[in-house]
Amino acid sequence: LAEMNGFYQDMHLLLHTALREPCANVVPEAHAHGLPCLATRIDGMPELLPAASHKLLLEPTQDLDAYQELGASGCPLAPWVFDPASDTLAKPRFVAPTACAEAILELLSTGDAYEQASIRAVKLVRDEFLPETAMGRAIRVLDNIVKEGRGN
């Protein structure tokens, strides 16, 4: 898309049900536009959503055989994903379409829940993803490494 601002302005939320997602740029982008994000609880996704928004993380409970039955392409997938709930590698699974629909309805049917998720999304970007914030964190980590003598 040539004009991402217009793309996000036409949306009410982002549904990101990836089978594998170590670090999704689309989530902070959507959050910067005030869009709550419903996403699969896999790989690094929980780190991209504030703790108060973890109810927006959807559990991948369905085997990939069922994914193929729903019309998924036969493209090869990574054999493993990181399962943050068990802190282990696991076979990829997908979020049931009914779970997606229920989560969307729950978020949009309660104006306060939607508004709070939107406010948290913008705050998360401001607090965690702005370049000056990320750079400040990186500098503090490097300073601690040097102070502890691990840089030698």
PDB file of C-alpha atoms in Angstrom:
ATOM      1  CA  LEU A   1       0.000   0.000   0.000  1.00  0.00           C
ATOM      2  CA  ALA A   2       1.254   3.435  -0.878  1.00  0.00           C
ATOM      3  CA  GLU A   3      -0.637   5.270   1.865  1.00  0.00           C
ATOM      4  CA  MET A   4      -0.519   3.399   5.175  1.00  0.00           C
ATOM      5  CA  ASN A   5      -2.111   6.204   7.226  1.00  0.00           C
ATOM      6  CA  GLY A   6      -5.289   5.963   5.160  1.00  0.00           C
ATOM      7  CA  PHE A   7      -5.226   2.183   5.456  1.00  0.00           C
ATOM      8  CA  TYR A   8      -5.128   2.298   9.255  1.00  0.00           C
ATOM      9  CA  GLN A   9      -7.645   5.162   9.505  1.00  0.00           C
ATOM     10  CA  ASP A  10     -10.245   3.002   7.751  1.00  0.00           C
ATOM     11  CA  MET A  11      -9.864   0.212  10.333  1.00  0.00           C
ATOM     12  CA  HIS A  12     -11.432  -0.342  13.762  1.00  0.00           C
ATOM     13  CA  LEU A  13      -8.997  -3.000  14.976  1.00  0.00           C
ATOM     14  CA  LEU A  14      -6.239  -5.255  13.712  1.00  0.00           C
ATOM     15  CA  LEU A  15      -6.833  -9.012  13.637  1.00  0.00           C
ATOM     16  CA  HIS A  16      -3.378 -10.574  13.347  1.00  0.00           C
ATOM     17  CA  THR A  17      -3.705 -14.354  13.601  1.00  0.00           C
ATOM     18  CA  ALA A  18      -0.303 -15.349  12.304  1.00  0.00           C
ATOM     19  CA  LEU A  19       0.878 -18.944  12.548  1.00  0.00           C
ATOM     20  CA  ARG A  20       4.374 -17.696  13.343  1.00  0.00           C
ATOM     21  CA  GLU A  21       5.411 -14.166  14.284  1.00  0.00           C
ATOM     22  CA  PRO A  22       8.705 -13.439  16.042  1.00  0.00           C
ATOM     23  CA  CYS A  23       8.260  -9.660  15.829  1.00  0.00           C
ATOM     24  CA  ALA A  24       5.368  -8.049  13.989  1.00  0.00           C
ATOM     25  CA  ASN A  25       5.929  -4.492  12.812  1.00  0.00           C
ATOM     26  CA  VAL A  26       2.254  -4.263  11.932  1.00  0.00           C
ATOM     27  CA  VAL A  27       1.238  -4.369  15.614  1.00  0.00           C
ATOM     28  CA  PRO A  28       3.110  -1.208  16.737  1.00  0.00           C
ATOM     29  CA  GLU A  29       2.031   0.480  13.482  1.00  0.00           C
ATOM     30  CA  ALA A  30      -1.623  -0.291  14.219  1.00  0.00           C
ATOM     31  CA  HIS A  31      -1.187   0.751  17.844  1.00  0.00           C
ATOM     32  CA  ALA A  32       0.306   4.075  16.758  1.00  0.00           C
ATOM     33  CA  HIS A  33      -2.989   4.714  14.985  1.00  0.00           C
ATOM     34  CA  GLY A  34      -4.973   3.824  18.118  1.00  0.00           C
ATOM     35  CA  LEU A  35      -6.083   0.431  16.863  1.00  0.00           C
ATOM     36  CA  PRO A  36      -6.446  -2.397  19.372  1.00  0.00           C
ATOM     37  CA  CYS A  37      -4.882  -5.610  18.113  1.00  0.00           C
ATOM     38  CA  LEU A  38      -6.196  -9.138  18.499  1.00  0.00           C
ATOM     39  CA  ALA A  39      -3.277 -11.471  17.869  1.00  0.00           C
ATOM     40  CA  THR A  40      -2.153 -15.065  18.205  1.00  0.00           C
ATOM     41  CA  ARG A  41      -0.311 -15.864  21.449  1.00  0.00           C
ATOM     42  CA  ILE A  42       2.854 -17.177  19.756  1.00  0.00           C
ATOM     43  CA  ASP A  43       6.514 -16.317  19.436  1.00  0.00           C
ATOM     44  CA  GLY A  44       7.223 -12.723  20.491  1.00  0.00           C
ATOM     45  CA  MET A  45       3.661 -11.438  20.237  1.00  0.00           C
ATOM     46  CA  PRO A  46       3.028 -11.156  24.016  1.00  0.00           C
ATOM     47  CA  GLU A  47       6.008  -8.796  24.230  1.00  0.00           C
ATOM     48  CA  LEU A  48       4.337  -6.467  21.733  1.00  0.00           C
ATOM     49  CA  LEU A  49       1.136  -6.123  23.714  1.00  0.00           C
ATOM     50  CA  PRO A  50       0.853  -4.472  27.131  1.00  0.00           C
ATOM     51  CA  ALA A  51       0.180  -6.773  30.065  1.00  0.00           C
ATOM     52  CA  ALA A  52      -3.292  -5.276  30.492  1.00  0.00           C
ATOM     53  CA  SER A  53      -4.061  -6.287  26.896  1.00  0.00           C
ATOM     54  CA  HIS A  54      -3.126  -9.938  27.173  1.00  0.00           C
ATOM     55  CA  LYS A  55      -6.805 -10.821  26.941  1.00  0.00           C
ATOM     56  CA  LEU A  56      -6.402  -9.631  23.332  1.00  0.00           C
ATOM     57  CA  LEU A  57      -4.040 -12.547  22.712  1.00  0.00           C
ATOM     58  CA  LEU A  58      -5.819 -15.488  21.125  1.00  0.00           C
ATOM     59  CA  GLU A  59      -4.825 -19.057  21.856  1.00  0.00           C
ATOM     60  CA  PRO A  60      -3.829 -21.170  18.844  1.00  0.00           C
ATOM     61  CA  THR A  61      -5.721 -24.379  19.587  1.00  0.00           C
ATOM     62  CA  GLN A  62      -6.363 -25.889  16.166  1.00  0.00           C
ATOM     63  CA  ASP A  63      -4.164 -28.451  14.403  1.00  0.00           C
ATOM     64  CA  LEU A  64      -2.800 -27.510  11.006  1.00  0.00           C
ATOM     65  CA  ASP A  65      -4.749 -30.354   9.372  1.00  0.00           C
ATOM     66  CA  ALA A  66      -7.907 -28.349  10.059  1.00  0.00           C
ATOM     67  CA  TYR A  67      -6.179 -25.257   8.652  1.00  0.00           C
ATOM     68  CA  GLN A  68      -5.714 -27.057   5.344  1.00  0.00           C
ATOM     69  CA  GLU A  69      -9.392 -28.081   5.390  1.00  0.00           C
ATOM     70  CA  LEU A  70     -10.341 -24.393   5.665  1.00  0.00           C
ATOM     71  CA  GLY A  71      -8.527 -23.715   2.387  1.00  0.00           C
ATOM     72  CA  ALA A  72      -5.035 -22.764   3.495  1.00  0.00           C
ATOM     73  CA  SER A  73      -2.323 -22.982   0.880  1.00  0.00           C
ATOM     74  CA  GLY A  74       0.059 -25.884   0.984  1.00  0.00           C
ATOM     75  CA  CYS A  75       3.058 -23.604   1.555  1.00  0.00           C
ATOM     76  CA  PRO A  76       5.658 -25.109   3.854  1.00  0.00           C
ATOM     77  CA  LEU A  77       5.565 -23.788   7.402  1.00  0.00           C
ATOM     78  CA  ALA A  78       8.182 -23.627  10.094  1.00  0.00           C
ATOM     79  CA  PRO A  79       8.124 -26.931  12.004  1.00  0.00           C
ATOM     80  CA  TRP A  80       8.242 -25.149  15.380  1.00  0.00           C
ATOM     81  CA  VAL A  81       7.039 -21.935  17.006  1.00  0.00           C
ATOM     82  CA  PHE A  82       7.760 -20.522  20.421  1.00  0.00           C
ATOM     83  CA  ASP A  83       4.865 -21.109  22.797  1.00  0.00           C
ATOM     84  CA  PRO A  84       5.121 -18.342  25.428  1.00  0.00           C
ATOM     85  CA  ALA A  85       2.543 -20.026  27.678  1.00  0.00           C
ATOM     86  CA  SER A  86       4.759 -23.092  28.177  1.00  0.00           C
ATOM     87  CA  ASP A  87       8.086 -21.346  27.417  1.00  0.00           C
ATOM     88  CA  THR A  88       8.928 -24.121  24.940  1.00  0.00           C
ATOM     89  CA  LEU A  89       8.972 -24.833  21.233  1.00  0.00           C
ATOM     90  CA  ALA A  90       5.764 -26.355  19.912  1.00  0.00           C
ATOM     91  CA  LYS A  91       4.230 -27.422  16.630  1.00  0.00           C
ATOM     92  CA  PRO A  92       2.386 -24.553  14.928  1.00  0.00           C
ATOM     93  CA  ARG A  93      -1.347 -24.318  15.507  1.00  0.00           C
ATOM     94  CA  PHE A  94      -3.917 -21.734  14.487  1.00  0.00           C
ATOM     95  CA  VAL A  95      -6.671 -19.757  16.171  1.00  0.00           C
ATOM     96  CA  ALA A  96     -10.165 -21.144  15.601  1.00  0.00           C
ATOM     97  CA  PRO A  97     -12.255 -18.808  13.430  1.00  0.00           C
ATOM     98  CA  THR A  98     -15.029 -18.880  16.055  1.00  0.00           C
ATOM     99  CA  ALA A  99     -12.547 -17.710  18.715  1.00  0.00           C
ATOM    100  CA  CYS A 100     -11.605 -14.787  16.436  1.00  0.00           C
ATOM    101  CA  ALA A 101     -15.253 -13.855  15.925  1.00  0.00           C
ATOM    102  CA  GLU A 102     -16.006 -14.063  19.652  1.00  0.00           C
ATOM    103  CA  ALA A 103     -12.999 -11.896  20.538  1.00  0.00           C
ATOM    104  CA  ILE A 104     -13.975  -9.276  17.960  1.00  0.00           C
ATOM    105  CA  LEU A 105     -17.560  -9.165  19.227  1.00  0.00           C
ATOM    106  CA  GLU A 106     -16.425  -8.904  22.848  1.00  0.00           C
ATOM    107  CA  LEU A 107     -14.046  -6.044  22.101  1.00  0.00           C
ATOM    108  CA  LEU A 108     -16.438  -4.068  19.904  1.00  0.00           C
ATOM    109  CA  SER A 109     -19.629  -4.671  21.889  1.00  0.00           C
ATOM    110  CA  THR A 110     -18.288  -2.900  24.942  1.00  0.00           C
ATOM    111  CA  GLY A 111     -17.426   0.696  24.102  1.00  0.00           C
ATOM    112  CA  ASP A 112     -15.357   1.114  27.253  1.00  0.00           C
ATOM    113  CA  ALA A 113     -13.254  -2.001  26.550  1.00  0.00           C
ATOM    114  CA  TYR A 114     -12.547  -0.819  23.019  1.00  0.00           C
ATOM    115  CA  GLU A 115     -11.720   2.713  24.143  1.00  0.00           C
ATOM    116  CA  GLN A 116      -9.387   1.475  26.895  1.00  0.00           C
ATOM    117  CA  ALA A 117      -7.628  -0.918  24.499  1.00  0.00           C
ATOM    118  CA  SER A 118      -7.150   1.950  22.051  1.00  0.00           C
ATOM    119  CA  ILE A 119      -5.703   4.226  24.756  1.00  0.00           C
ATOM    120  CA  ARG A 120      -3.342   1.440  25.928  1.00  0.00           C
ATOM    121  CA  ALA A 121      -2.240   0.824  22.331  1.00  0.00           C
ATOM    122  CA  VAL A 122      -1.184   4.448  21.792  1.00  0.00           C
ATOM    123  CA  LYS A 123       0.484   4.582  25.222  1.00  0.00           C
ATOM    124  CA  LEU A 124       2.441   1.413  24.483  1.00  0.00           C
ATOM    125  CA  VAL A 125       3.885   2.901  21.301  1.00  0.00           C
ATOM    126  CA  ARG A 126       4.748   6.140  23.095  1.00  0.00           C
ATOM    127  CA  ASP A 127       6.335   4.312  26.064  1.00  0.00           C
ATOM    128  CA  GLU A 128       8.114   1.466  24.270  1.00  0.00           C
ATOM    129  CA  PHE A 129       8.571   1.947  20.544  1.00  0.00           C
ATOM    130  CA  LEU A 130       9.526   5.554  19.882  1.00  0.00           C
ATOM    131  CA  PRO A 131      13.180   5.724  18.769  1.00  0.00           C
ATOM    132  CA  GLU A 132      14.244   7.901  21.704  1.00  0.00           C
ATOM    133  CA  THR A 133      12.641   5.488  24.182  1.00  0.00           C
ATOM    134  CA  ALA A 134      14.216   2.395  22.628  1.00  0.00           C
ATOM    135  CA  MET A 135      17.597   4.120  22.332  1.00  0.00           C
ATOM    136  CA  GLY A 136      17.462   5.179  25.983  1.00  0.00           C
ATOM    137  CA  ARG A 137      16.840   1.561  27.015  1.00  0.00           C
ATOM    138  CA  ALA A 138      19.704   0.332  24.827  1.00  0.00           C
ATOM    139  CA  ILE A 139      22.088   2.898  26.308  1.00  0.00           C
ATOM    140  CA  ARG A 140      21.124   1.890  29.868  1.00  0.00           C
ATOM    141  CA  VAL A 141      21.760  -1.787  29.057  1.00  0.00           C
ATOM    142  CA  LEU A 142      25.149  -0.985  27.535  1.00  0.00           C
ATOM    143  CA  ASP A 143      26.074   1.235  30.492  1.00  0.00           C
ATOM    144  CA  ASN A 144      25.247  -1.625  32.885  1.00  0.00           C
ATOM    145  CA  ILE A 145      27.374  -4.037  30.868  1.00  0.00           C
ATOM    146  CA  VAL A 146      30.331  -1.673  30.968  1.00  0.00           C
ATOM    147  CA  LYS A 147      29.869  -0.962  34.698  1.00  0.00           C
ATOM    148  CA  GLU A 148      29.759  -4.690  35.466  1.00  0.00           C
ATOM    149  CA  GLY A 149      32.947  -5.216  33.464  1.00  0.00           C
ATOM    150  CA  ARG A 150      31.332  -7.621  31.015  1.00  0.00           C
ATOM    151  CA  GLY A 151      32.480  -5.502  28.085  1.00  0.00           C
ATOM    152  CA  ASN A 152      36.107  -6.636  28.423  1.00  0.00           C
TER     153      ASN A 152
END
